[in-house]
């Protein structure tokens, strides 16, 4: 093979890799991996703050 034909083949191969890479990046951006979901639970006092909790419990 002469150098000109090798250059054309390598250029085509690099363009193909570039196109596949761009498609991969677009796919990752469009379909991100879902992260874990967490619940939040707060125990708040009577004023809605995280202090001044009741210290005595009354039945009934």
XYZ file of C-alpha atoms in Angstrom:
60
model
C 0.000 0.000 0.000
C 1.218 3.461 -0.701
C 1.256 6.226 1.909
C -1.705 8.067 0.406
C -3.996 5.039 0.696
C -2.821 4.337 4.262
C -3.552 7.974 5.195
C -7.087 7.706 3.768
C -7.756 4.472 5.664
C -6.427 5.918 8.932
C -8.385 9.140 8.443
C -11.590 7.172 7.854
C -10.898 5.002 10.909
C -10.297 8.065 13.117
C -13.465 9.737 11.831
C -15.425 6.590 12.626
C -14.009 6.497 16.165
C -14.794 10.217 16.589
C -18.403 9.747 15.455
C -18.893 6.732 17.754
C -17.397 8.696 20.678
C -19.703 11.659 20.090
C -22.709 9.330 19.890
C -21.640 7.739 23.188
C -21.352 11.103 24.923
C -24.770 12.176 23.626
C -26.294 8.890 24.832
C -24.775 9.299 28.309
C -26.054 12.884 28.543
C -29.563 11.930 27.369
C -29.845 8.791 29.557
C -28.033 9.450 32.860
C -27.748 6.696 35.408
C -30.447 7.009 38.057
C -29.075 7.732 41.475
C -30.282 6.183 44.689
C -33.401 7.564 46.301
C -33.460 8.418 49.989
C -36.213 9.382 52.369
C -35.795 12.145 54.883
C -37.374 11.879 58.300
C -37.251 14.642 60.898
C -38.366 14.655 64.495
C -39.260 18.220 65.342
C -40.497 19.848 68.512
C -43.838 21.596 68.936
C -42.502 24.795 67.343
C -41.277 22.946 64.261
C -37.628 23.172 65.290
C -35.105 20.477 66.106
C -34.967 21.446 69.798
C -37.290 21.976 72.729
C -38.550 18.392 72.682
C -41.122 17.315 75.293
C -39.440 15.632 78.243
C -42.539 14.028 79.814
C -45.018 11.594 78.299
C -48.655 11.593 79.333
C -50.952 8.665 78.663
C -54.423 9.219 77.294
